[in-house]
Structures are given as C-alpha cells and as structure tokens.
JSON list of C-alpha atoms in Angstrom, two decimals:
[
{"chain": "A", "resi": 969, "resn": "MET", "atom": "CA", "xyz": [32.85, 73.68, 66.62]},
{"chain": "A", "resi": 970, "resn": "GLU", "atom": "CA", "xyz": [32.63, 76.39, 69.25]},
{"chain": "A", "resi": 971, "resn": "ILE", "atom": "CA", "xyz": [34.34, 79.74, 68.76]},
{"chain": "A", "resi": 972, "resn": "GLU", "atom": "CA", "xyz": [35.06, 81.85, 71.84]},
{"chain": "A", "resi": 973, "resn": "LEU", "atom": "CA", "xyz": [34.43, 85.58, 71.94]},
{"chain": "A", "resi": 974, "resn": "THR", "atom": "CA", "xyz": [36.69, 87.30, 74.39]},
{"chain": "A", "resi": 975, "resn": "TYR", "atom": "CA", "xyz": [36.14, 90.68, 76.10]},
{"chain": "A", "resi": 976, "resn": "ASP", "atom": "CA", "xyz": [38.27, 92.93, 78.26]},
{"chain": "A", "resi": 977, "resn": "LYS", "atom": "CA", "xyz": [36.97, 96.03, 79.93]},
{"chain": "A", "resi": 978, "resn": "GLY", "atom": "CA", "xyz": [33.72, 95.64, 78.02]},
{"chain": "A", "resi": 979, "resn": "LEU", "atom": "CA", "xyz": [35.37, 95.63, 74.62]},
{"chain": "A", "resi": 980, "resn": "LEU", "atom": "CA", "xyz": [35.33, 92.65, 72.20]},
{"chain": "A", "resi": 981, "resn": "ARG", "atom": "CA", "xyz": [38.99, 91.59, 71.93]},
{"chain": "A", "resi": 982, "resn": "SER", "atom": "CA", "xyz": [38.81, 88.51, 69.69]},
{"chain": "A", "resi": 983, "resn": "ILE", "atom": "CA", "xyz": [36.60, 86.28, 67.63]},
{"chain": "A", "resi": 984, "resn": "GLY", "atom": "CA", "xyz": [38.31, 82.90, 67.91]},
{"chain": "A", "resi": 985, "resn": "SER", "atom": "CA", "xyz": [41.91, 83.56, 66.79]},
{"chain": "A", "resi": 986, "resn": "ALA", "atom": "CA", "xyz": [41.10, 86.91, 65.07]},
{"chain": "A", "resi": 987, "resn": "ALA", "atom": "CA", "xyz": [42.26, 89.70, 67.40]},
{"chain": "A", "resi": 988, "resn": "ILE", "atom": "CA", "xyz": [40.36, 92.97, 67.43]},
{"chain": "A", "resi": 989, "resn": "SER", "atom": "CA", "xyz": [42.56, 95.94, 68.18]},
{"chain": "A", "resi": 990, "resn": "TYR", "atom": "CA", "xyz": [41.79, 99.44, 69.35]},
{"chain": "A", "resi": 991, "resn": "GLY", "atom": "CA", "xyz": [43.61, 102.70, 69.33]},
{"chain": "A", "resi": 992, "resn": "ARG", "atom": "CA", "xyz": [46.26, 103.62, 71.92]},
{"chain": "A", "resi": 993, "resn": "ARG", "atom": "CA", "xyz": [43.72, 105.58, 73.94]},
{"chain": "A", "resi": 994, "resn": "GLU", "atom": "CA", "xyz": [41.00, 102.97, 74.09]},
{"chain": "A", "resi": 995, "resn": "TRP", "atom": "CA", "xyz": [39.77, 104.37, 77.46]},
{"chain": "A", "resi": 996, "resn": "MET", "atom": "CA", "xyz": [38.75, 107.49, 75.52]},
{"chain": "A", "resi": 997, "resn": "ASP", "atom": "CA", "xyz": [37.85, 105.91, 72.18]},
{"chain": "A", "resi": 998, "resn": "SER", "atom": "CA", "xyz": [36.44, 102.40, 72.23]},
{"chain": "A", "resi": 999, "resn": "THR", "atom": "CA", "xyz": [36.26, 102.22, 68.42]},
{"chain": "A", "resi": 1000, "resn": "PRO", "atom": "CA", "xyz": [37.92, 99.12, 66.97]},
{"chain": "A", "resi": 1001, "resn": "ARG", "atom": "CA", "xyz": [40.75, 99.81, 64.51]},
{"chain": "A", "resi": 1002, "resn": "ALA", "atom": "CA", "xyz": [41.41, 96.35, 63.06]},
{"chain": "A", "resi": 1003, "resn": "VAL", "atom": "CA", "xyz": [40.05, 92.82, 62.94]},
{"chain": "A", "resi": 1004, "resn": "GLY", "atom": "CA", "xyz": [42.90, 90.39, 62.46]},
{"chain": "A", "resi": 1005, "resn": "SER", "atom": "CA", "xyz": [44.90, 91.78, 59.54]},
{"chain": "A", "resi": 1006, "resn": "TRP", "atom": "CA", "xyz": [42.00, 93.89, 58.22]},
{"chain": "A", "resi": 1007, "resn": "PRO", "atom": "CA", "xyz": [42.21, 97.60, 59.03]},
{"chain": "A", "resi": 1008, "resn": "LEU", "atom": "CA", "xyz": [38.87, 99.34, 59.72]},
{"chain": "A", "resi": 1009, "resn": "GLU", "atom": "CA", "xyz": [38.15, 102.60, 58.01]},
{"chain": "A", "resi": 1010, "resn": "TYR", "atom": "CA", "xyz": [35.54, 105.08, 59.29]},
{"chain": "A", "resi": 1011, "resn": "GLN", "atom": "CA", "xyz": [33.80, 108.07, 57.74]},
{"chain": "A", "resi": 1012, "resn": "ARG", "atom": "CA", "xyz": [35.53, 111.27, 58.63]},
{"chain": "A", "resi": 1013, "resn": "PHE", "atom": "CA", "xyz": [34.67, 112.62, 62.05]},
{"chain": "A", "resi": 1014, "resn": "SER", "atom": "CA", "xyz": [32.30, 109.64, 62.61]},
{"chain": "A", "resi": 1015, "resn": "SER", "atom": "CA", "xyz": [32.06, 106.13, 64.00]},
{"chain": "A", "resi": 1016, "resn": "THR", "atom": "CA", "xyz": [30.31, 104.92, 60.82]},
{"chain": "A", "resi": 1017, "resn": "LEU", "atom": "CA", "xyz": [32.36, 102.08, 59.40]},
{"chain": "A", "resi": 1018, "resn": "ARG", "atom": "CA", "xyz": [33.20, 102.61, 55.70]},
{"chain": "A", "resi": 1019, "resn": "ALA", "atom": "CA", "xyz": [35.42, 99.61, 55.04]},
{"chain": "A", "resi": 1020, "resn": "VAL", "atom": "CA", "xyz": [36.85, 96.43, 56.52]},
{"chain": "A", "resi": 1021, "resn": "GLY", "atom": "CA", "xyz": [40.06, 95.86, 54.66]},
{"chain": "A", "resi": 1022, "resn": "SER", "atom": "CA", "xyz": [39.20, 96.20, 50.98]},
{"chain": "A", "resi": 1023, "resn": "VAL", "atom": "CA", "xyz": [35.46, 95.51, 51.56]},
{"chain": "A", "resi": 1024, "resn": "GLU", "atom": "CA", "xyz": [33.51, 98.79, 51.26]},
{"chain": "A", "resi": 1025, "resn": "ILE", "atom": "CA", "xyz": [30.25, 99.38, 53.09]},
{"chain": "A", "resi": 1026, "resn": "THR", "atom": "CA", "xyz": [27.44, 101.73, 51.97]},
{"chain": "A", "resi": 1027, "resn": "TYR", "atom": "CA", "xyz": [24.45, 102.81, 54.05]},
{"chain": "A", "resi": 1028, "resn": "ARG", "atom": "CA", "xyz": [20.87, 103.69, 53.39]},
{"chain": "A", "resi": 1029, "resn": "ARG", "atom": "CA", "xyz": [20.23, 107.38, 53.08]},
{"chain": "A", "resi": 1030, "resn": "ARG", "atom": "CA", "xyz": [19.80, 109.05, 56.48]},
{"chain": "A", "resi": 1031, "resn": "SER", "atom": "CA", "xyz": [20.19, 105.73, 58.28]},
{"chain": "A", "resi": 1032, "resn": "SER", "atom": "CA", "xyz": [22.81, 103.66, 60.08]},
{"chain": "A", "resi": 1033, "resn": "LEU", "atom": "CA", "xyz": [21.58, 100.47, 58.38]},
{"chain": "A", "resi": 1034, "resn": "PRO", "atom": "CA", "xyz": [23.90, 99.11, 55.68]},
{"chain": "A", "resi": 1035, "resn": "ARG", "atom": "CA", "xyz": [22.82, 98.92, 52.07]},
{"chain": "A", "resi": 1036, "resn": "THR", "atom": "CA", "xyz": [25.79, 96.93, 50.78]},
{"chain": "A", "resi": 1037, "resn": "VAL", "atom": "CA", "xyz": [28.83, 95.12, 52.18]},
{"chain": "A", "resi": 1038, "resn": "GLY", "atom": "CA", "xyz": [31.24, 94.69, 49.33]},
{"chain": "A", "resi": 1039, "resn": "GLY", "atom": "CA", "xyz": [29.32, 93.04, 46.48]},
{"chain": "A", "resi": 1040, "resn": "TRP", "atom": "CA", "xyz": [26.54, 91.82, 48.81]},
{"chain": "A", "resi": 1041, "resn": "SER", "atom": "CA", "xyz": [23.27, 93.57, 49.32]},
{"chain": "A", "resi": 1042, "resn": "CYS", "atom": "CA", "xyz": [21.76, 93.86, 52.77]},
{"chain": "A", "resi": 1043, "resn": "GLU", "atom": "CA", "xyz": [18.10, 93.40, 53.69]},
{"chain": "A", "resi": 1044, "resn": "THR", "atom": "CA", "xyz": [16.31, 95.04, 56.62]},
{"chain": "A", "resi": 1045, "resn": "SER", "atom": "CA", "xyz": [12.99, 94.16, 58.29]},
{"chain": "A", "resi": 1046, "resn": "ARG", "atom": "CA", "xyz": [9.84, 95.26, 56.55]},
{"chain": "A", "resi": 1047, "resn": "PHE", "atom": "CA", "xyz": [9.65, 98.46, 58.58]},
{"chain": "A", "resi": 1048, "resn": "GLY", "atom": "CA", "xyz": [13.41, 99.06, 58.33]},
{"chain": "A", "resi": 1049, "resn": "GLY", "atom": "CA", "xyz": [14.07, 98.57, 62.01]},
{"chain": "A", "resi": 1050, "resn": "ARG", "atom": "CA", "xyz": [16.74, 95.86, 61.93]},
{"chain": "A", "resi": 1051, "resn": "LEU", "atom": "CA", "xyz": [19.18, 94.07, 59.69]},
{"chain": "A", "resi": 1052, "resn": "GLU", "atom": "CA", "xyz": [17.81, 90.73, 58.39]},
{"chain": "A", "resi": 1053, "resn": "ARG", "atom": "CA", "xyz": [20.39, 89.59, 55.84]},
{"chain": "A", "resi": 1054, "resn": "ILE", "atom": "CA", "xyz": [23.89, 90.36, 54.62]},
{"chain": "A", "resi": 1055, "resn": "GLY", "atom": "CA", "xyz": [24.44, 88.71, 51.22]},
{"chain": "A", "resi": 1056, "resn": "PRO", "atom": "CA", "xyz": [23.85, 85.00, 51.54]},
{"chain": "A", "resi": 1057, "resn": "TYR", "atom": "CA", "xyz": [23.76, 85.11, 55.38]},
{"chain": "A", "resi": 1058, "resn": "GLU", "atom": "CA", "xyz": [20.39, 85.40, 57.10]},
{"chain": "A", "resi": 1059, "resn": "LEU", "atom": "CA", "xyz": [20.29, 86.85, 60.55]},
{"chain": "A", "resi": 1060, "resn": "MET", "atom": "CA", "xyz": [17.95, 85.63, 63.26]},
{"chain": "A", "resi": 1061, "resn": "HIS", "atom": "CA", "xyz": [17.01, 87.60, 66.37]},
{"chain": "A", "resi": 1062, "resn": "ASP", "atom": "CA", "xyz": [15.74, 86.40, 69.76]},
{"chain": "A", "resi": 1063, "resn": "GLY", "atom": "CA", "xyz": [12.87, 87.97, 71.72]},
{"chain": "A", "resi": 1064, "resn": "ALA", "atom": "CA", "xyz": [15.21, 90.54, 73.26]},
{"chain": "A", "resi": 1065, "resn": "GLY", "atom": "CA", "xyz": [16.29, 91.74, 69.82]},
{"chain": "A", "resi": 1066, "resn": "ARG", "atom": "CA", "xyz": [19.75, 90.15, 70.08]},
{"chain": "A", "resi": 1067, "resn": "VAL", "atom": "CA", "xyz": [21.23, 88.44, 67.06]},
{"chain": "A", "resi": 1068, "resn": "CYS", "atom": "CA", "xyz": [21.12, 84.72, 67.75]},
{"chain": "A", "resi": 1069, "resn": "ALA", "atom": "CA", "xyz": [22.14, 83.31, 64.41]},
{"chain": "A", "resi": 1070, "resn": "VAL", "atom": "CA", "xyz": [24.32, 84.53, 61.49]},
{"chain": "A", "resi": 1071, "resn": "GLY", "atom": "CA", "xyz": [23.91, 82.16, 58.54]},
{"chain": "A", "resi": 1072, "resn": "PRO", "atom": "CA", "xyz": [25.05, 78.72, 59.94]},
{"chain": "A", "resi": 1073, "resn": "LEU", "atom": "CA", "xyz": [26.48, 80.29, 63.13]},
{"chain": "A", "resi": 1074, "resn": "GLU", "atom": "CA", "xyz": [24.52, 80.12, 66.40]},
{"chain": "A", "resi": 1075, "resn": "VAL", "atom": "CA", "xyz": [25.35, 83.08, 68.65]},
{"chain": "A", "resi": 1076, "resn": "LEU", "atom": "CA", "xyz": [25.26, 82.12, 72.34]},
{"chain": "A", "resi": 1077, "resn": "TYR", "atom": "CA", "xyz": [24.60, 84.49, 75.26]},
{"chain": "A", "resi": 1078, "resn": "SER", "atom": "CA", "xyz": [24.83, 83.76, 78.98]},
{"chain": "A", "resi": 1079, "resn": "GLY", "atom": "CA", "xyz": [21.57, 84.53, 80.74]},
{"chain": "A", "resi": 1080, "resn": "GLY", "atom": "CA", "xyz": [20.59, 88.19, 80.39]},
{"chain": "A", "resi": 1081, "resn": "GLU", "atom": "CA", "xyz": [24.00, 89.26, 79.04]},
{"chain": "A", "resi": 1082, "resn": "SER", "atom": "CA", "xyz": [24.09, 91.61, 76.08]},
{"chain": "A", "resi": 1083, "resn": "HIS", "atom": "CA", "xyz": [27.50, 90.42, 74.96]},
{"chain": "A", "resi": 1084, "resn": "PRO", "atom": "CA", "xyz": [27.57, 86.98, 73.28]},
{"chain": "A", "resi": 1085, "resn": "LEU", "atom": "CA", "xyz": [30.15, 84.60, 74.75]},
{"chain": "A", "resi": 1086, "resn": "HIS", "atom": "CA", "xyz": [30.43, 81.88, 72.09]},
{"chain": "A", "resi": 1087, "resn": "VAL", "atom": "CA", "xyz": [29.51, 81.18, 68.51]},
{"chain": "A", "resi": 1088, "resn": "ARG", "atom": "CA", "xyz": [28.70, 77.63, 67.49]},
{"chain": "A", "resi": 1089, "resn": "LEU", "atom": "CA", "xyz": [29.45, 76.39, 64.03]},
{"chain": "A", "resi": 1090, "resn": "PRO", "atom": "CA", "xyz": [27.76, 73.00, 63.19]},
{"chain": "A", "resi": 1091, "resn": "GLY", "atom": "CA", "xyz": [30.19, 70.15, 62.56]},
{"chain": "A", "resi": 1092, "resn": "GLU", "atom": "CA", "xyz": [33.65, 69.33, 63.84]},
{"chain": "A", "resi": 1093, "resn": "ASP", "atom": "CA", "xyz": [35.76, 69.84, 60.75]},
{"chain": "A", "resi": 1094, "resn": "MET", "atom": "CA", "xyz": [34.33, 73.24, 59.83]},
{"chain": "A", "resi": 1095, "resn": "THR", "atom": "CA", "xyz": [36.40, 76.43, 60.20]},
{"chain": "A", "resi": 1096, "resn": "LEU", "atom": "CA", "xyz": [35.26, 79.99, 60.33]},
{"chain": "A", "resi": 1097, "resn": "SER", "atom": "CA", "xyz": [35.62, 81.28, 56.81]},
{"chain": "A", "resi": 1098, "resn": "GLU", "atom": "CA", "xyz": [36.76, 84.87, 56.12]},
{"chain": "A", "resi": 1099, "resn": "ASP", "atom": "CA", "xyz": [33.31, 85.75, 54.82]},
{"chain": "A", "resi": 1100, "resn": "LEU", "atom": "CA", "xyz": [31.63, 84.47, 58.00]},
{"chain": "A", "resi": 1101, "resn": "LEU", "atom": "CA", "xyz": [34.22, 86.25, 60.23]},
{"chain": "A", "resi": 1102, "resn": "LEU", "atom": "CA", "xyz": [33.55, 89.47, 58.35]},
{"chain": "A", "resi": 1103, "resn": "VAL", "atom": "CA", "xyz": [29.78, 89.20, 58.65]},
{"chain": "A", "resi": 1104, "resn": "LEU", "atom": "CA", "xyz": [29.95, 88.10, 62.30]},
{"chain": "A", "resi": 1105, "resn": "PHE", "atom": "CA", "xyz": [32.15, 90.99, 63.23]},
{"chain": "A", "resi": 1106, "resn": "LEU", "atom": "CA", "xyz": [29.92, 93.52, 61.40]},
{"chain": "A", "resi": 1107, "resn": "VAL", "atom": "CA", "xyz": [26.78, 92.15, 63.04]},
{"chain": "A", "resi": 1108, "resn": "LEU", "atom": "CA", "xyz": [28.33, 92.28, 66.53]},
{"chain": "A", "resi": 1109, "resn": "PHE", "atom": "CA", "xyz": [29.82, 95.77, 65.87]},
{"chain": "A", "resi": 1110, "resn": "TRP", "atom": "CA", "xyz": [26.48, 97.27, 64.65]},
{"chain": "A", "resi": 1111, "resn": "GLN", "atom": "CA", "xyz": [24.53, 95.54, 67.42]},
{"chain": "A", "resi": 1112, "resn": "GLN", "atom": "CA", "xyz": [26.83, 97.10, 70.01]},
{"chain": "A", "resi": 1113, "resn": "GLN", "atom": "CA", "xyz": [26.58, 100.53, 68.32]},
{"chain": "A", "resi": 1114, "resn": "ALA", "atom": "CA", "xyz": [22.79, 100.34, 68.43]},
{"chain": "A", "resi": 1115, "resn": "TRP", "atom": "CA", "xyz": [22.80, 99.39, 72.15]},
{"chain": "A", "resi": 1116, "resn": "ASP", "atom": "CA", "xyz": [25.30, 102.15, 72.96]},
{"chain": "A", "resi": 1117, "resn": "ALA", "atom": "CA", "xyz": [23.10, 104.72, 71.16]},
{"chain": "A", "resi": 1118, "resn": "TYR", "atom": "CA", "xyz": [19.98, 103.47, 72.93]},
{"chain": "A", "resi": 1119, "resn": "TYR", "atom": "CA", "xyz": [21.58, 103.60, 76.37]},
{"chain": "A", "resi": 1120, "resn": "GLN", "atom": "CA", "xyz": [23.07, 107.02, 75.71]},
{"chain": "A", "resi": 1121, "resn": "ALA", "atom": "CA", "xyz": [19.65, 108.36, 74.58]},
{"chain": "A", "resi": 1122, "resn": "ASN", "atom": "CA", "xyz": [17.85, 106.87, 77.62]},
{"chain": "A", "resi": 1123, "resn": "ARG", "atom": "CA", "xyz": [20.20, 107.96, 80.43]}
]
C-alpha cells in the first residue's frame, strides 16, 4: 500500500487522508496546528512540540531530541545525534541522513529531494494505524525542523 504525502508552498499538507492544517497566517508562521483531528500544542513562545492530541512529548535536557512520546521511550544514536527509535518503531536513515524507514513504513524520496513523496506500507490490506500516523508525522516534523535550523545557521 502506498500513502501519498502532499505539499503546497513547501508545507506538508497531508499524510494520506490525514490533513495537516496551519494557522491563518501560514506565510508568516509555517508551524502546523493540527494533524487530522489532533490539535498540536507547543511550548510557550517556542516551536517545540509538547503534545499531539492527548499524547504528551518530553525532551532531553538542553536538547531538541525527544525523551518520551506518550508512554513510549525514545532512543537516540550512541552519540546523541539523531533519533533511532520511538517506542516499538525503529527508524532507519539513508546516507544523506534522511529517514528512510519508520517501523514497517518505507519512506520514499524523489532523487535529491529533501521532502519525501510517498510512504510504502507492505501488503495490500494494511491501513495506516493511528500509532504509525503519529510516529510518521513526528519524524517528518522533527526532520524538517532540523533541516530548517541547519539551513538557517549556514546562510
């Protein structure tokens, strides 16, 4: 099963049938406000995501890497540079540092693109569970934040 990721004006607009909405002034603030029916909550005066719906997120001290997502713990690489696992879902990265797998999901990019275009879920009868949708959104969100910070710092 292939799940399409849609973009408009460089912003991720949907993951399959789950729409991603932004504030009224998205040209000034490209921070997502909701994924499907889940509102996104941020730390005060920050773009650090605190919760997706009722699922709270905690972070490592002095870091943008998550420590927990709801009841799941998160694992980072040995030197703390990148996220390797969220709960039961292992993350794989390609040579360019892009996430290429989230648990059973294969994340597909087109050439040198930084935005993935599709996600492949093995099997025909499988559907994207809420858990996988949540983890996929978080991984894509944090990956985009890291790239934005990198490009901002290296202008």
